[in-house]
């Protein structure tokens, strides 16, 4: 006595039943059927086309190009207003070198086997101390707010 295996796949809202060794022999990772050359073939999950959740729509509004042009014009005006361009370029180059050097140092620290975990513990301890010192109690929060305002005034040069 031969047994007949039945399997059902959902495709576009319609149920399609397959009888026999066709779709029944397909592993359970098959979710959909796809049409190729007029025949329905199983579509495995890893073969399924990926769709991005991001939807892009074209529009005839040209505000982005205008804002980009305005941004460039604004940057040119600010650059022309700078009196000592050499110092600005030197500071920018120094900032880039400092960023690169910091990245190299962090990479070197991260390659030492035990040191990253110790640094995590130090960071966790400092975070706990900061919360206890400045955020947990009302007096500490007021002191922190005063320190931030004082720093703002020093940076702005109004103190």
PDB file of C-alpha atoms in Angstrom:
ATOM      1  CA  UNK A   1       0.000   0.000   0.000  1.00  0.00           C
ATOM      2  CA  UNK A   2       1.483   3.316  -1.073  1.00  0.00           C
ATOM      3  CA  UNK A   3       1.042   6.365   1.088  1.00  0.00           C
ATOM      4  CA  UNK A   4       0.564   9.733  -0.486  1.00  0.00           C
ATOM      5  CA  UNK A   5       2.047  12.759   1.214  1.00  0.00           C
ATOM      6  CA  UNK A   6       0.230  16.068   1.053  1.00  0.00           C
ATOM      7  CA  UNK A   7       1.772  19.463   1.666  1.00  0.00           C
ATOM      8  CA  UNK A   8       0.288  22.906   1.413  1.00  0.00           C
ATOM      9  CA  UNK A   9       2.017  26.191   0.673  1.00  0.00           C
ATOM     10  CA  UNK A  10       0.569  29.646   0.891  1.00  0.00           C
ATOM     11  CA  UNK A  11       1.302  31.743  -2.196  1.00  0.00           C
ATOM     12  CA  UNK A  12      -0.284  35.118  -2.719  1.00  0.00           C
ATOM     13  CA  UNK A  13      -3.266  34.339  -0.519  1.00  0.00           C
ATOM     14  CA  UNK A  14      -4.172  31.106  -2.387  1.00  0.00           C
ATOM     15  CA  UNK A  15      -3.525  27.654  -0.990  1.00  0.00           C
ATOM     16  CA  UNK A  16      -1.718  25.314  -3.330  1.00  0.00           C
ATOM     17  CA  UNK A  17      -1.681  21.624  -2.500  1.00  0.00           C
ATOM     18  CA  UNK A  18       1.077  19.352  -3.766  1.00  0.00           C
ATOM     19  CA  UNK A  19       0.691  15.604  -3.858  1.00  0.00           C
ATOM     20  CA  UNK A  20       3.436  13.007  -3.971  1.00  0.00           C
ATOM     21  CA  UNK A  21       7.180  13.431  -3.961  1.00  0.00           C
ATOM     22  CA  UNK A  22       7.228  16.987  -5.373  1.00  0.00           C
ATOM     23  CA  UNK A  23       6.768  19.514  -2.616  1.00  0.00           C
ATOM     24  CA  UNK A  24       6.363  16.845   0.062  1.00  0.00           C
ATOM     25  CA  UNK A  25      10.011  15.831  -0.298  1.00  0.00           C
ATOM     26  CA  UNK A  26      11.087  19.408   0.306  1.00  0.00           C
ATOM     27  CA  UNK A  27      12.543  20.151   3.764  1.00  0.00           C
ATOM     28  CA  UNK A  28      10.499  22.247   6.200  1.00  0.00           C
ATOM     29  CA  UNK A  29      12.699  25.307   5.566  1.00  0.00           C
ATOM     30  CA  UNK A  30      10.619  25.906   2.408  1.00  0.00           C
ATOM     31  CA  UNK A  31       8.210  28.743   2.967  1.00  0.00           C
ATOM     32  CA  UNK A  32       6.986  29.779  -0.479  1.00  0.00           C
ATOM     33  CA  UNK A  33       6.711  28.548  -4.015  1.00  0.00           C
ATOM     34  CA  UNK A  34       7.992  30.590  -6.923  1.00  0.00           C
ATOM     35  CA  UNK A  35       7.100  30.399 -10.585  1.00  0.00           C
ATOM     36  CA  UNK A  36       9.963  29.590 -12.963  1.00  0.00           C
ATOM     37  CA  UNK A  37       9.366  28.811 -16.609  1.00  0.00           C
ATOM     38  CA  UNK A  38       5.716  28.137 -15.895  1.00  0.00           C
ATOM     39  CA  UNK A  39       6.488  25.620 -13.136  1.00  0.00           C
ATOM     40  CA  UNK A  40       6.198  26.126  -9.399  1.00  0.00           C
ATOM     41  CA  UNK A  41       9.468  25.426  -7.633  1.00  0.00           C
ATOM     42  CA  UNK A  42      10.151  25.583  -3.886  1.00  0.00           C
ATOM     43  CA  UNK A  43      11.779  28.741  -2.548  1.00  0.00           C
ATOM     44  CA  UNK A  44      14.048  28.126   0.439  1.00  0.00           C
ATOM     45  CA  UNK A  45      14.356  30.794   3.095  1.00  0.00           C
ATOM     46  CA  UNK A  46      17.998  31.482   2.236  1.00  0.00           C
ATOM     47  CA  UNK A  47      17.024  31.988  -1.451  1.00  0.00           C
ATOM     48  CA  UNK A  48      14.205  34.415  -0.679  1.00  0.00           C
ATOM     49  CA  UNK A  49      14.758  37.937  -1.990  1.00  0.00           C
ATOM     50  CA  UNK A  50      15.605  40.423   0.738  1.00  0.00           C
ATOM     51  CA  UNK A  51      13.553  43.582   0.945  1.00  0.00           C
ATOM     52  CA  UNK A  52      14.718  46.675   2.716  1.00  0.00           C
ATOM     53  CA  UNK A  53      12.287  48.312   5.142  1.00  0.00           C
ATOM     54  CA  UNK A  54      13.465  51.655   3.792  1.00  0.00           C
ATOM     55  CA  UNK A  55      11.204  53.044   1.082  1.00  0.00           C
ATOM     56  CA  UNK A  56      12.564  55.763  -1.193  1.00  0.00           C
ATOM     57  CA  UNK A  57      10.248  57.919  -3.207  1.00  0.00           C
ATOM     58  CA  UNK A  58      11.248  60.367  -5.924  1.00  0.00           C
ATOM     59  CA  UNK A  59       9.760  63.817  -5.815  1.00  0.00           C
ATOM     60  CA  UNK A  60       9.904  66.861  -7.998  1.00  0.00           C
ATOM     61  CA  UNK A  61      10.600  69.114  -5.006  1.00  0.00           C
ATOM     62  CA  UNK A  62      14.125  70.551  -5.319  1.00  0.00           C
ATOM     63  CA  UNK A  63      14.542  71.775  -1.728  1.00  0.00           C
ATOM     64  CA  UNK A  64      17.401  69.384  -0.920  1.00  0.00           C
ATOM     65  CA  UNK A  65      19.551  70.735  -3.741  1.00  0.00           C
ATOM     66  CA  UNK A  66      18.767  74.286  -2.679  1.00  0.00           C
ATOM     67  CA  UNK A  67      19.624  73.582   0.955  1.00  0.00           C
ATOM     68  CA  UNK A  68      22.864  71.902  -0.147  1.00  0.00           C
ATOM     69  CA  UNK A  69      23.777  74.969  -2.201  1.00  0.00           C
ATOM     70  CA  UNK A  70      22.893  77.211   0.743  1.00  0.00           C
ATOM     71  CA  UNK A  71      25.064  75.097   3.038  1.00  0.00           C
ATOM     72  CA  UNK A  72      28.047  75.334   0.694  1.00  0.00           C
ATOM     73  CA  UNK A  73      27.555  79.086   0.281  1.00  0.00           C
ATOM     74  CA  UNK A  74      27.333  79.491   4.061  1.00  0.00           C
ATOM     75  CA  UNK A  75      30.515  77.455   4.587  1.00  0.00           C
ATOM     76  CA  UNK A  76      32.344  79.509   1.953  1.00  0.00           C
ATOM     77  CA  UNK A  77      31.251  82.734   3.632  1.00  0.00           C
ATOM     78  CA  UNK A  78      32.427  81.504   7.037  1.00  0.00           C
ATOM     79  CA  UNK A  79      35.754  80.308   5.592  1.00  0.00           C
ATOM     80  CA  UNK A  80      36.285  83.695   3.929  1.00  0.00           C
ATOM     81  CA  UNK A  81      35.585  85.391   7.274  1.00  0.00           C
ATOM     82  CA  UNK A  82      38.380  83.423   9.004  1.00  0.00           C
ATOM     83  CA  UNK A  83      41.403  85.684   9.420  1.00  0.00           C
ATOM     84  CA  UNK A  84      44.124  83.121  10.151  1.00  0.00           C
ATOM     85  CA  UNK A  85      43.415  80.097   7.968  1.00  0.00           C
ATOM     86  CA  UNK A  86      46.769  78.455   8.750  1.00  0.00           C
ATOM     87  CA  UNK A  87      45.884  78.004  12.419  1.00  0.00           C
ATOM     88  CA  UNK A  88      42.466  76.541  11.542  1.00  0.00           C
ATOM     89  CA  UNK A  89      44.064  74.038   9.160  1.00  0.00           C
ATOM     90  CA  UNK A  90      46.707  73.171  11.782  1.00  0.00           C
ATOM     91  CA  UNK A  91      44.037  72.577  14.445  1.00  0.00           C
ATOM     92  CA  UNK A  92      41.955  70.450  12.049  1.00  0.00           C
ATOM     93  CA  UNK A  93      45.008  68.381  11.108  1.00  0.00           C
ATOM     94  CA  UNK A  94      45.928  68.000  14.784  1.00  0.00           C
ATOM     95  CA  UNK A  95      42.409  66.848  15.588  1.00  0.00           C
ATOM     96  CA  UNK A  96      42.570  64.220  12.835  1.00  0.00           C
ATOM     97  CA  UNK A  97      45.984  62.995  14.055  1.00  0.00           C
ATOM     98  CA  UNK A  98      44.716  62.884  17.658  1.00  0.00           C
ATOM     99  CA  UNK A  99      41.678  60.861  16.561  1.00  0.00           C
ATOM    100  CA  UNK A 100      43.897  58.419  14.654  1.00  0.00           C
ATOM    101  CA  UNK A 101      46.315  58.117  17.586  1.00  0.00           C
ATOM    102  CA  UNK A 102      43.451  57.482  19.991  1.00  0.00           C
ATOM    103  CA  UNK A 103      42.156  54.753  17.699  1.00  0.00           C
ATOM    104  CA  UNK A 104      45.599  53.123  17.601  1.00  0.00           C
ATOM    105  CA  UNK A 105      45.943  53.248  21.397  1.00  0.00           C
ATOM    106  CA  UNK A 106      42.474  51.781  21.969  1.00  0.00           C
ATOM    107  CA  UNK A 107      43.239  49.024  19.450  1.00  0.00           C
ATOM    108  CA  UNK A 108      46.504  48.228  21.247  1.00  0.00           C
ATOM    109  CA  UNK A 109      44.781  48.135  24.641  1.00  0.00           C
ATOM    110  CA  UNK A 110      42.041  45.950  23.200  1.00  0.00           C
ATOM    111  CA  UNK A 111      44.581  43.417  21.925  1.00  0.00           C
ATOM    112  CA  UNK A 112      46.006  42.763  25.419  1.00  0.00           C
ATOM    113  CA  UNK A 113      44.028  39.776  26.740  1.00  0.00           C
ATOM    114  CA  UNK A 114      42.967  40.906  30.242  1.00  0.00           C
ATOM    115  CA  UNK A 115      43.211  44.682  29.933  1.00  0.00           C
ATOM    116  CA  UNK A 116      39.850  45.355  28.184  1.00  0.00           C
ATOM    117  CA  UNK A 117      37.945  43.645  31.013  1.00  0.00           C
ATOM    118  CA  UNK A 118      39.874  45.634  33.618  1.00  0.00           C
ATOM    119  CA  UNK A 119      39.107  48.853  31.717  1.00  0.00           C
ATOM    120  CA  UNK A 120      35.419  47.889  31.654  1.00  0.00           C
ATOM    121  CA  UNK A 121      35.501  47.426  35.429  1.00  0.00           C
ATOM    122  CA  UNK A 122      37.216  50.810  35.874  1.00  0.00           C
ATOM    123  CA  UNK A 123      34.562  52.424  33.676  1.00  0.00           C
ATOM    124  CA  UNK A 124      31.769  50.713  35.577  1.00  0.00           C
ATOM    125  CA  UNK A 125      33.262  51.826  38.894  1.00  0.00           C
ATOM    126  CA  UNK A 126      33.639  55.411  37.705  1.00  0.00           C
ATOM    127  CA  UNK A 127      30.063  55.421  36.407  1.00  0.00           C
ATOM    128  CA  UNK A 128      28.802  54.181  39.769  1.00  0.00           C
ATOM    129  CA  UNK A 129      30.818  56.834  41.596  1.00  0.00           C
ATOM    130  CA  UNK A 130      29.529  59.574  39.260  1.00  0.00           C
ATOM    131  CA  UNK A 131      25.906  58.516  39.749  1.00  0.00           C
ATOM    132  CA  UNK A 132      26.377  58.400  43.523  1.00  0.00           C
ATOM    133  CA  UNK A 133      28.248  61.710  43.665  1.00  0.00           C
ATOM    134  CA  UNK A 134      26.266  63.843  41.199  1.00  0.00           C
ATOM    135  CA  UNK A 135      22.938  62.233  40.257  1.00  0.00           C
ATOM    136  CA  UNK A 136      21.553  60.393  43.259  1.00  0.00           C
ATOM    137  CA  UNK A 137      20.980  63.287  45.653  1.00  0.00           C
ATOM    138  CA  UNK A 138      19.451  66.721  45.125  1.00  0.00           C
ATOM    139  CA  UNK A 139      22.532  68.619  46.379  1.00  0.00           C
ATOM    140  CA  UNK A 140      24.776  66.700  43.989  1.00  0.00           C
ATOM    141  CA  UNK A 141      22.508  67.442  41.014  1.00  0.00           C
ATOM    142  CA  UNK A 142      22.505  71.148  41.904  1.00  0.00           C
ATOM    143  CA  UNK A 143      26.311  71.139  42.200  1.00  0.00           C
ATOM    144  CA  UNK A 144      26.604  69.421  38.807  1.00  0.00           C
ATOM    145  CA  UNK A 145      24.246  71.938  37.183  1.00  0.00           C
ATOM    146  CA  UNK A 146      26.274  74.819  38.679  1.00  0.00           C
ATOM    147  CA  UNK A 147      29.527  73.281  37.425  1.00  0.00           C
ATOM    148  CA  UNK A 148      28.074  72.886  33.916  1.00  0.00           C
ATOM    149  CA  UNK A 149      26.854  76.497  33.872  1.00  0.00           C
ATOM    150  CA  UNK A 150      30.267  77.697  35.067  1.00  0.00           C
ATOM    151  CA  UNK A 151      31.963  75.667  32.318  1.00  0.00           C
ATOM    152  CA  UNK A 152      29.598  77.107  29.697  1.00  0.00           C
ATOM    153  CA  UNK A 153      30.442  80.647  30.836  1.00  0.00           C
ATOM    154  CA  UNK A 154      34.191  79.952  30.760  1.00  0.00           C
ATOM    155  CA  UNK A 155      33.975  78.507  27.246  1.00  0.00           C
ATOM    156  CA  UNK A 156      31.811  81.361  25.983  1.00  0.00           C
ATOM    157  CA  UNK A 157      34.151  83.870  27.641  1.00  0.00           C
ATOM    158  CA  UNK A 158      31.420  85.622  29.616  1.00  0.00           C
ATOM    159  CA  UNK A 159      32.901  84.853  33.042  1.00  0.00           C
TER     160      UNK A 159
END
